[in-house]
Coordinates of C-alpha atoms in Angstrom, one line a residue:
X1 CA 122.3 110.0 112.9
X2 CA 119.2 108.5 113.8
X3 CA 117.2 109.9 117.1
X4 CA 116.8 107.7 119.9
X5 CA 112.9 106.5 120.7
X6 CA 111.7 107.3 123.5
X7 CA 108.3 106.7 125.7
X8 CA 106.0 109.7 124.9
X9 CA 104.9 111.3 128.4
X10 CA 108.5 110.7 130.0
X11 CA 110.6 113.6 128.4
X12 CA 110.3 117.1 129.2
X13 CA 110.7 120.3 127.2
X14 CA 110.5 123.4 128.9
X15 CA 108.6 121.7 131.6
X16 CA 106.2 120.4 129.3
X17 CA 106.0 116.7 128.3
X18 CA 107.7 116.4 125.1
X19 CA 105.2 114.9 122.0
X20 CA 106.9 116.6 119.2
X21 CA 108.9 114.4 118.0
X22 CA 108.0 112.0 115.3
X23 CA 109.4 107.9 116.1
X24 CA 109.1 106.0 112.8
X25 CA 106.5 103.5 113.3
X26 CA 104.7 105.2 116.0
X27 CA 102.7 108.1 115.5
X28 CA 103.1 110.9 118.7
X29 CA 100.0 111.0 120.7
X30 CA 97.5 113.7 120.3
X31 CA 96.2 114.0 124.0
X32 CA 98.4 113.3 127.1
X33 CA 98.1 112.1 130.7
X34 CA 96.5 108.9 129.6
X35 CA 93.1 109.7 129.8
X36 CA 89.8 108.1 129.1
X37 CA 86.9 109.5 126.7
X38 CA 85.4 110.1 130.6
X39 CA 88.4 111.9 131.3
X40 CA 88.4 114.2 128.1
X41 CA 84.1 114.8 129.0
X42 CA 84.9 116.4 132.6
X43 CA 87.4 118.0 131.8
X44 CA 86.1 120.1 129.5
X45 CA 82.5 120.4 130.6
X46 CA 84.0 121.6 133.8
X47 CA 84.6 124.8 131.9
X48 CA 81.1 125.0 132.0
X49 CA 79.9 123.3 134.9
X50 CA 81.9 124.7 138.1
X51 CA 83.3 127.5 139.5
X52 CA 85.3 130.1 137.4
X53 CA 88.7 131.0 137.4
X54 CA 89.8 134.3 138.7
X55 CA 91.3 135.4 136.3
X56 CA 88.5 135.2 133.6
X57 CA 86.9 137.4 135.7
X58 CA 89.8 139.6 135.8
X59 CA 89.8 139.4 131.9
X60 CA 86.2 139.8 132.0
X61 CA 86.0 142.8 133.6
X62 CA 89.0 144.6 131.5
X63 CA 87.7 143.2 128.1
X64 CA 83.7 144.5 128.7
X65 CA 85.0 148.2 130.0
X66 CA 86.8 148.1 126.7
X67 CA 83.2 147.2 125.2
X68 CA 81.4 149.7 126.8
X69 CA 83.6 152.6 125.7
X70 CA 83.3 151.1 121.9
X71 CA 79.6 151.8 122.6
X72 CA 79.5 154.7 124.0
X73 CA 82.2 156.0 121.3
X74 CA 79.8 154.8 118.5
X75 CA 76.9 156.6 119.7
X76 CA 79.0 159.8 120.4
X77 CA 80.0 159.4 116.0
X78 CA 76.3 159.0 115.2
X79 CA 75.4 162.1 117.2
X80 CA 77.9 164.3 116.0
X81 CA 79.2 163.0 112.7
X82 CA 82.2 160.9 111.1
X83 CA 84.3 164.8 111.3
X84 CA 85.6 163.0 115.0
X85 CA 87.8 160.4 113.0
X86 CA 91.4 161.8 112.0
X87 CA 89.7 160.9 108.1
X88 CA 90.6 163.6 106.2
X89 CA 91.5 165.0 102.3
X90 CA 93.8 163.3 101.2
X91 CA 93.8 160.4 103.6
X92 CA 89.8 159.5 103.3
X93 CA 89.8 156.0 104.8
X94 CA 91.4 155.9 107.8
X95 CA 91.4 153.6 110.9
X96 CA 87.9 152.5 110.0
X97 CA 89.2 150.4 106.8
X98 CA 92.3 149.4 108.4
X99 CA 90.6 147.8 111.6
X100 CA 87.7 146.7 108.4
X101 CA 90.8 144.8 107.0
X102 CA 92.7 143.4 109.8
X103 CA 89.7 142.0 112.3
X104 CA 88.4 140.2 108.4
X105 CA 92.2 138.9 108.5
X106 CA 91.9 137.8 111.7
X107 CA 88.8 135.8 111.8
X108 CA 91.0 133.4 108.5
X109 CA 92.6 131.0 110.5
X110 CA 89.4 129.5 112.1
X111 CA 87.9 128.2 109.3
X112 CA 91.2 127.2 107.8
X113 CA 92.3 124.9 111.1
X114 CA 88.6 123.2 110.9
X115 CA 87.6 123.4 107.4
X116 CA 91.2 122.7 105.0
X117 CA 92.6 120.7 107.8
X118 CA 89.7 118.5 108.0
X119 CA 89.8 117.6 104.6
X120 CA 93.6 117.1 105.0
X121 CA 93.0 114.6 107.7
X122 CA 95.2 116.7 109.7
X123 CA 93.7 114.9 113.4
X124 CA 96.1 117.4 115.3
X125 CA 93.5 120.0 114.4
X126 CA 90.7 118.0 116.8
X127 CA 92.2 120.1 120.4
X128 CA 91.8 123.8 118.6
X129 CA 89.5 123.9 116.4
X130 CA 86.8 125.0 118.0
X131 CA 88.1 128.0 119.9
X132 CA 89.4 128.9 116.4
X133 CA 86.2 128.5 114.7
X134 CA 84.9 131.0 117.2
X135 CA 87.3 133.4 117.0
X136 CA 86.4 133.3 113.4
X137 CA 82.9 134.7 114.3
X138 CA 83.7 137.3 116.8
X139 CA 86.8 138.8 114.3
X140 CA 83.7 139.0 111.2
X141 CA 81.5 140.4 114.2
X142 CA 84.4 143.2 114.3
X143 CA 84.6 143.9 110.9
X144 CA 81.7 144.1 110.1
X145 CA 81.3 146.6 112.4
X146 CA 83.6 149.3 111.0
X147 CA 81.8 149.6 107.2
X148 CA 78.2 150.1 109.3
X149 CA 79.6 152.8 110.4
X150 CA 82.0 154.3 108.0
X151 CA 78.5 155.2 105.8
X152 CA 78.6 158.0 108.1
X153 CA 74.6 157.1 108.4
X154 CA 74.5 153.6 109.8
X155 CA 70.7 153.3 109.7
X156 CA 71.0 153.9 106.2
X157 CA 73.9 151.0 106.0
X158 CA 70.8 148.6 104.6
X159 CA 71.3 150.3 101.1
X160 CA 75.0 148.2 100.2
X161 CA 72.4 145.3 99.3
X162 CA 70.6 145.1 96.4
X163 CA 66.9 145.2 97.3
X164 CA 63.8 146.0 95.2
X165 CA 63.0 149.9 95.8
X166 CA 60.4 152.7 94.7
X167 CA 63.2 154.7 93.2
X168 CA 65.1 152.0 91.1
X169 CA 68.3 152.8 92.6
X170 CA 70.9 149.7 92.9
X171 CA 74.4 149.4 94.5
X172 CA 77.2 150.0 91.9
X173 CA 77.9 146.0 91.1
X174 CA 81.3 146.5 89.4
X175 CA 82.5 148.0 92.7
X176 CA 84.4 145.9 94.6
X177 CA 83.0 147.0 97.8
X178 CA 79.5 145.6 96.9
X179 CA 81.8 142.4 96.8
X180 CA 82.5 143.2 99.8
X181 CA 79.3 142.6 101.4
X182 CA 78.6 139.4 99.3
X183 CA 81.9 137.9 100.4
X184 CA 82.2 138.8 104.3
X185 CA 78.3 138.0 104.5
X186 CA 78.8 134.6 103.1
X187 CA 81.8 133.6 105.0
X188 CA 80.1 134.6 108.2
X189 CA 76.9 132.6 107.3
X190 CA 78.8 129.7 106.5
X191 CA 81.3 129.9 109.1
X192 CA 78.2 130.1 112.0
X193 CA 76.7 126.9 110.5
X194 CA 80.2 125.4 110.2
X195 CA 80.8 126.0 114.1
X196 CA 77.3 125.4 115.1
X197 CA 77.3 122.3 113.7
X198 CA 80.0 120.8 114.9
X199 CA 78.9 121.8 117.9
X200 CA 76.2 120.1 118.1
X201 CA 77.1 116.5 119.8
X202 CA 79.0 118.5 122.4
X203 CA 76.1 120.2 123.0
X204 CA 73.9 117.2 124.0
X205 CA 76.9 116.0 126.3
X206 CA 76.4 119.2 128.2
X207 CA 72.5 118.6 127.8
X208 CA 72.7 115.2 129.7
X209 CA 74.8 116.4 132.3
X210 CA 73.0 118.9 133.0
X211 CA 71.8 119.4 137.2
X212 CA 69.5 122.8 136.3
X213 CA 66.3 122.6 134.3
X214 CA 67.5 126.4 132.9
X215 CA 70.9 124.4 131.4
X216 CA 68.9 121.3 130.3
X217 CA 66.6 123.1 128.3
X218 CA 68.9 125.6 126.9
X219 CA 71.6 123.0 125.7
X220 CA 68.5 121.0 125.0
X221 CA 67.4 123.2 122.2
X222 CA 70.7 124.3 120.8
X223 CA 71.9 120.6 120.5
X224 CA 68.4 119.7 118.3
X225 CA 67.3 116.8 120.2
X226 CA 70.7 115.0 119.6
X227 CA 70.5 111.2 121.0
X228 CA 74.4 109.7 119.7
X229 CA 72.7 107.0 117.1
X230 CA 73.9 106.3 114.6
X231 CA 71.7 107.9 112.1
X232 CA 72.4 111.4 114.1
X233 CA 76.3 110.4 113.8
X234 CA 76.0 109.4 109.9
X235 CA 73.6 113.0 109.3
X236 CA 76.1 114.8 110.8
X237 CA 79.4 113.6 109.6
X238 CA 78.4 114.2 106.0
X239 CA 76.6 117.8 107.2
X240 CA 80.5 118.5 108.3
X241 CA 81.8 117.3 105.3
X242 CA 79.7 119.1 103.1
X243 CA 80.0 122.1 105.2
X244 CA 84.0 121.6 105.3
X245 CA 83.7 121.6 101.5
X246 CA 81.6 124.5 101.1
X247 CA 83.9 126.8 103.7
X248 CA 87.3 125.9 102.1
X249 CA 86.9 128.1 99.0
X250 CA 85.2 130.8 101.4
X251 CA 88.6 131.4 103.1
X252 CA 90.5 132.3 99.7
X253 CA 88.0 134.2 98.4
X254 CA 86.8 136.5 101.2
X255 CA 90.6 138.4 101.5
X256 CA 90.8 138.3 97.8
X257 CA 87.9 140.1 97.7
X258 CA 88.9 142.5 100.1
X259 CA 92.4 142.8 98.5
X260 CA 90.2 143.8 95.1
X261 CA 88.7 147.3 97.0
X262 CA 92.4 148.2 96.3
X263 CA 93.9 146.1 93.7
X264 CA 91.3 147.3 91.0
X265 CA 92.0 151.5 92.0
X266 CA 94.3 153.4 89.7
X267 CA 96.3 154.5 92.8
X268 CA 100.0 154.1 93.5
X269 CA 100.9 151.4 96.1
X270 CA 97.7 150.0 95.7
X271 CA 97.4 148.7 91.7
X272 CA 98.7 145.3 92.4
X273 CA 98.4 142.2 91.1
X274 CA 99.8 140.3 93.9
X275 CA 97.6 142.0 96.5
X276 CA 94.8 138.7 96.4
X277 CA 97.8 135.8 97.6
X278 CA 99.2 138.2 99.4
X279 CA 96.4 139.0 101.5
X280 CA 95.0 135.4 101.8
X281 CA 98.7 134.6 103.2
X282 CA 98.7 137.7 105.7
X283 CA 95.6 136.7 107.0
X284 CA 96.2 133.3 107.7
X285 CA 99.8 134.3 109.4
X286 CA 97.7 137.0 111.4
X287 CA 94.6 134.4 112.1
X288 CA 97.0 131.6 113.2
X289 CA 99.0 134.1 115.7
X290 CA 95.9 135.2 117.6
X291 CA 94.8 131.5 117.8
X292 CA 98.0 130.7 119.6
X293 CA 97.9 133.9 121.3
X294 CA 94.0 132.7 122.7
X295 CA 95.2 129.3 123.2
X296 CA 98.6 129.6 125.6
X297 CA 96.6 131.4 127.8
X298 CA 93.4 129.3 127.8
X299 CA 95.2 126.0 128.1
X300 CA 96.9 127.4 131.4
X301 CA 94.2 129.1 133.2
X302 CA 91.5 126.4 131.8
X303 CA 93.7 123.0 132.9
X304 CA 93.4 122.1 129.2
X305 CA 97.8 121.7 129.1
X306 CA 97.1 117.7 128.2
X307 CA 94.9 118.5 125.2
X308 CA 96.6 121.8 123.6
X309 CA 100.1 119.8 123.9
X310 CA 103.1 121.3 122.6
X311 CA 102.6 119.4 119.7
X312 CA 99.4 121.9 118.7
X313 CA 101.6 124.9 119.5
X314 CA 104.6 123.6 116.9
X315 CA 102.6 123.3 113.9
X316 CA 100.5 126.2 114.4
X317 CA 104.0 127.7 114.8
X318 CA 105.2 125.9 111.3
X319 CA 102.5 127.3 109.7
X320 CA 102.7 130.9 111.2
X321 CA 106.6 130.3 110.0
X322 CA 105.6 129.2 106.4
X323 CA 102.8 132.0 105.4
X324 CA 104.9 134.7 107.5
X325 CA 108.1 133.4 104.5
X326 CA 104.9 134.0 101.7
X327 CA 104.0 137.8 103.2
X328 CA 108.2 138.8 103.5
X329 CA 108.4 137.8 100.1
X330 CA 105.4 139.6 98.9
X331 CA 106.5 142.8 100.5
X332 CA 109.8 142.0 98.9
X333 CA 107.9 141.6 95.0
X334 CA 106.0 144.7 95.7
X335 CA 109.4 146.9 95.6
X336 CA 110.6 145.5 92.9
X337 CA 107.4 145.4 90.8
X338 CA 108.0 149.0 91.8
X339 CA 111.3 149.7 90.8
X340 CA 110.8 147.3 87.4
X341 CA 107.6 149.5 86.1
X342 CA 109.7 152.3 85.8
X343 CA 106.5 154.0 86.8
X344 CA 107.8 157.2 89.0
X345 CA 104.5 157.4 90.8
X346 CA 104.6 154.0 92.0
X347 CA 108.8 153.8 92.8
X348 CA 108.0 157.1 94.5
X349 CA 105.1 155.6 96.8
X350 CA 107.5 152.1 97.5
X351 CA 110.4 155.0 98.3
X352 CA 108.3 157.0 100.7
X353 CA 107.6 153.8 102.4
X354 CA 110.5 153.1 104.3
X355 CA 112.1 156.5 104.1
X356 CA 109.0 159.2 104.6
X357 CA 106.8 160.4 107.4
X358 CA 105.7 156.9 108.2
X359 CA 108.5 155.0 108.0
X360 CA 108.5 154.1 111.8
X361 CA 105.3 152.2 111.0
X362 CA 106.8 150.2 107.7
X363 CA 109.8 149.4 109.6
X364 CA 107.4 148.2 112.4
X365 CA 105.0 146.1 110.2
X366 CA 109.1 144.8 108.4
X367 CA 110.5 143.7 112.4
X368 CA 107.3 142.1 113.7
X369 CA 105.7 140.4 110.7
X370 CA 109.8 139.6 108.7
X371 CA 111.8 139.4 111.5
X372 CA 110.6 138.2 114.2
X373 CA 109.0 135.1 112.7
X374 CA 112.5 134.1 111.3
X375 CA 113.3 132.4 115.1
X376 CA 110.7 130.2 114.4
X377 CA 113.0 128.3 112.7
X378 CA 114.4 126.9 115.8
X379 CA 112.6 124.2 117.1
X380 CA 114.0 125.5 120.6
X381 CA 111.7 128.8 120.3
X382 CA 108.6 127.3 118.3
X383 CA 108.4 124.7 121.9
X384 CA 108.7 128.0 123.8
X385 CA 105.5 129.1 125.3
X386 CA 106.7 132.6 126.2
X387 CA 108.6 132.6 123.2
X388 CA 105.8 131.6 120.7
X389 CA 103.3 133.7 122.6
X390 CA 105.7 137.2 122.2
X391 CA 106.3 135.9 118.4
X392 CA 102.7 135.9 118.1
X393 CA 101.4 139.3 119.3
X394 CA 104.4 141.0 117.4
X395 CA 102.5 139.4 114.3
X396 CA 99.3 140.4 115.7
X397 CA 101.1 143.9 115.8
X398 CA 102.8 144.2 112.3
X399 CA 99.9 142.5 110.4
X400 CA 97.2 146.2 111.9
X401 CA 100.2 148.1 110.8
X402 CA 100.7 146.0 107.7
X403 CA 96.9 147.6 106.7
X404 CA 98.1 151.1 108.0
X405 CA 101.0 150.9 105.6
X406 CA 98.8 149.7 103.0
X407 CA 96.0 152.6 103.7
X408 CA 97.8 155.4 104.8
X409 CA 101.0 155.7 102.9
X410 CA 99.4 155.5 99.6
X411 CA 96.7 158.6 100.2
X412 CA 98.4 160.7 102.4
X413 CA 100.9 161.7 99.3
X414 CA 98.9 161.7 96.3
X415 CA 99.9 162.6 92.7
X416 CA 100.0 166.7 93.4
X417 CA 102.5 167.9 96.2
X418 CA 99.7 170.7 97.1
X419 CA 97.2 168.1 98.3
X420 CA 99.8 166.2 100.4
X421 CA 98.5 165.8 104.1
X422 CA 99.5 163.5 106.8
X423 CA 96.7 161.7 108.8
X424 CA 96.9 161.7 112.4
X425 CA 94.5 159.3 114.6
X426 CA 92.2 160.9 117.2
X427 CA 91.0 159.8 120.6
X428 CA 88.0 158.4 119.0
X429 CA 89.8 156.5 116.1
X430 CA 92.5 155.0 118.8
X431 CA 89.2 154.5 121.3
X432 CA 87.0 152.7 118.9
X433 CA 90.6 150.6 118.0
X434 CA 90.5 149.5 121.6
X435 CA 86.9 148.7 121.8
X436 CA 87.3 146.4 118.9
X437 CA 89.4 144.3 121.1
X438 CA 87.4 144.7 123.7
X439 CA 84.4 143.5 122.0
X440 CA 85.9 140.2 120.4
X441 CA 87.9 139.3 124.0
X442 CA 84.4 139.9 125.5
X443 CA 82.6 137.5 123.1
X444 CA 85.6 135.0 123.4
X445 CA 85.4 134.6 127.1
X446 CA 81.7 134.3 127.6
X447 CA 81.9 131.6 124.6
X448 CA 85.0 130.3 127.1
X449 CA 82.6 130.1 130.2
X450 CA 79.0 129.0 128.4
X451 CA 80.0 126.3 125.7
X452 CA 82.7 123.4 125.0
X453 CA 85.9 124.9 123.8
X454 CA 87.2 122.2 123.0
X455 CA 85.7 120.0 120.6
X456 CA 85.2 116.8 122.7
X457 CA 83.5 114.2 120.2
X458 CA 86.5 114.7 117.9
X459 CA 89.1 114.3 120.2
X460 CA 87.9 111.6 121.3
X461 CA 87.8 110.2 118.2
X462 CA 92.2 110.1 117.8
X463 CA 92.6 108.6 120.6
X464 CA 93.6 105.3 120.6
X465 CA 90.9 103.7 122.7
X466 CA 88.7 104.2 119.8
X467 CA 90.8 101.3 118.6
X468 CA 90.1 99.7 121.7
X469 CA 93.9 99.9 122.9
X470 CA 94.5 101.2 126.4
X471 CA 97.4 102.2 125.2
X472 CA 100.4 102.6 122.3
X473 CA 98.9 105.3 119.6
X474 CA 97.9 104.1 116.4
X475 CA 100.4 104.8 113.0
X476 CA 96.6 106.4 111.6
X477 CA 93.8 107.5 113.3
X478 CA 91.2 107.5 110.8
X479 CA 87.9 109.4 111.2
X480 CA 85.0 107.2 109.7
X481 CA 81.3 106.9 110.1
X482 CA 82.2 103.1 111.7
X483 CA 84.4 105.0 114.2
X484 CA 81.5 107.9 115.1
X485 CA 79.1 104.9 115.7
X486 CA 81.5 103.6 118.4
X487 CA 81.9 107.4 120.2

């Protein structure tokens, strides 16, 4: 049974116009309402340029008292000591790690949308790359901020790199911590550059509409004298590329790394070989469902409903569907790894799992990161706003106590019943847990309010009046050096 064609624009899904579906012969249109490059440029600068909505004031206001109490709980640690964590023997890494490990999760999916997409010539990426790409930076700014401080003397944290000393001492290179640095240090560096540059030629749009002299000069210098020939567009097509290229191996590498500060232990529940994929594929399920829980918000409250179509929100929910299949079988290879060693330690750790002290966090992290994905399958819920966006936070939710499992359950009982413990979060751990949010929703919204969101020169670039058609959508949009000339 073949589906009948249909004019995109006309049909509506869930009171949203309908570009979903897929007409042989005619490719589904990437931006809606039939708008101009003119249209796309005010709409988006008007982010910038006029008054703000309430409610990112609102948002504002709740996200920045989160940040202040994250500051104020940090300098109460430094002045009394690391003894107001709920760290303890056995269970010696605590929240700290498992926010360390989740927010380094989180900040995957940006670079994957613009970086592996791009090479993929996947155009739908075009209308959210950029807000992902900066929630990439703001999740590393958040992990990074939990091993400053897990030294116990963060003005000492300087000594995890290698530097050239009076008293020859050097960090231990075969641990995987050092990696640590290396990896999240590179793939913050090259993420930056990776979102500044593509910034760039937005940048100078915001520069030339400029009515202050404050906002000329300030885009002025951040868009490095930018003038639209086409030397500037050939420079920084292939400074995108090569950027692209460079980033892609970043984003497997990073979480593998991370996965190898417990992989490479001698500890039960941790001495995996399957942690590295499994990791990498968590990460991009967690990354992808905080970019769609950013985005359903920002496309209402911004006006930004005809860029971030429904078509954005159904692959990002295909994907979330396909990694969240990868992580419910890796849970499901780690039991019977388990149960196949033979190994009583490790079938003992797996069995405490769902059945011990923390089972109500493993049967949390097993609903919201197994289960619930599974109605993604149903093209019905995947078109749902309200029901992507609740999908989305209980991933958000399971993949934190994914890391808890991970951290928690595998110390708390060690090898010797007398130095079994349980670990039990204090004010400051669930505070500083808080604040961590508050910190990245704080960063999010001022980049919301101060720079394009959306990445303008490269939507404009699929639609199909850089074909010069008014209208009908090209079968290929392709994304050439002859097509930047024309932008």
């Amino acid at each position: 049974m073949t589906s009948i064609p249909h004019d995109f624009g006309t049909r509506q899904l869930h009171g949203e116009v309908d570009n979903t579906d897929e007409i042989p012969g005619r490719r589904a249109p990437l931006v809606l309402g039939d708008r101009d490059f003119g249209s796309v440029t005010r709409t988006v600068c008007s982010l910038t340029e006029h008054k703000t909505p309430t409610a990112w004031y609102v948002a504002f206001a709740i996200s920045s008292t989160f940040l202040l109490m994250l500051l104020v709980l940090i300098g109460y640690l430094v002045t009394t000591g690391v003894g107001v964590w709920g760290n303890n023997n056995p269970v010696m890494w605590g929240f700290p790690i498992v926010n360390f490990v989740f927010w380094v999760g989180i900040g995957h999916a940006g670079t994957l949308i613009s970086a592996i997409l791009f090479l993929f010539r996947q155009h739908w990426r075009t209308s959210i790359n950029r807000f992902a790409e900066a929630m990439t930076i703001f999740a590393v700014v958040c992990a990074g901020l939990f091993p400053g401080i897990h030294v116990g003397r963060p003005w000492l944290a300087y000594w995890l790199f290698p530097y050239p000393n009076q008293m020859s001492m050097w960090p231990q290179f075969r641990s995987p911590l050092l990696w640590d640095v290396f990896a999240v240090g590179t793939y913050a560096t090259v993420s930056l550059m990776f979102w500044y540059v593509g910034m760039i030629p937005d940048l100078a749009t915001l520069r030339d509409r400029a009515k202050s002299s404050i906002r000329y000069y300030v885009y002025g210098i951040l868009s490095l004298g930018w003038n639209g020939s086409s030397r500037h567009w050939h420079r920084f097509e292939r400074a995108y590329l090569l950027l692209a290229a460079l980033a892609t191996p970043l984003v497997l590498s990073v979480h593998s790394v991370v996965s190898f500060d417990f992989a490479v232990s001698q500890l039960p529940g941790w001495h995996t070989t399957i942690f590295p994929p499994y990791f990498v594929a968590g990460a991009v399920f967690g990354g992808f469902a905080m970019v769609l829980t950013l985005a359903i918000p920002a496309r209402q409250f911004f006006g930004l409903k005809d860029l971030i179509t429904l078509r954005h929100i159904e692959n990002m929910n295909k994907i979330m569907l396909a990694t969240g299949l990868i992580v419910a079988y890796a849970y499901s290879v780690e039991l019977f790894t388990a149960w196949y060693s033979g190994h009583h330690f490790e079938q003992f750790v797996f069995m405490n799992r769902p059945l011990g002290p923390y089972w109500w966090a493993f049967w949390i992290m097993v609903t919201c990161n197994v289960v619930c994905p599974q109605f993604l399958w149903f093209k019905r819920v995947r078109t749902s706003l309200w029901g992507t966006f609740l999908i989305a936070m209980a991933a958000n939710i399971g993949m934190w106590f994914e890391r808890f499992v991970i951290v928690v359950t595998s110390l708390h009982r060690d090898f010797l019943p007398s130095s079994w413990g349980m670990f039990i979060p204090t004010w400051v751990d669930l505070g500083m847990l808080a604040g961590s949010f508050g910190l990245f929703f704080t960063l999010f919204l001022l980049f919301c309010r101060f720079l394009p969101m959306v990445a303008m020169a490269e939507v404009k670039a699929v639609m199909p009046q850089v074909h010069g058609r008014g209208g009908g959508y090209p079968e290929a949009v392709p994304h050439s050096e002859s097509d930047a000339g024309d932008r």
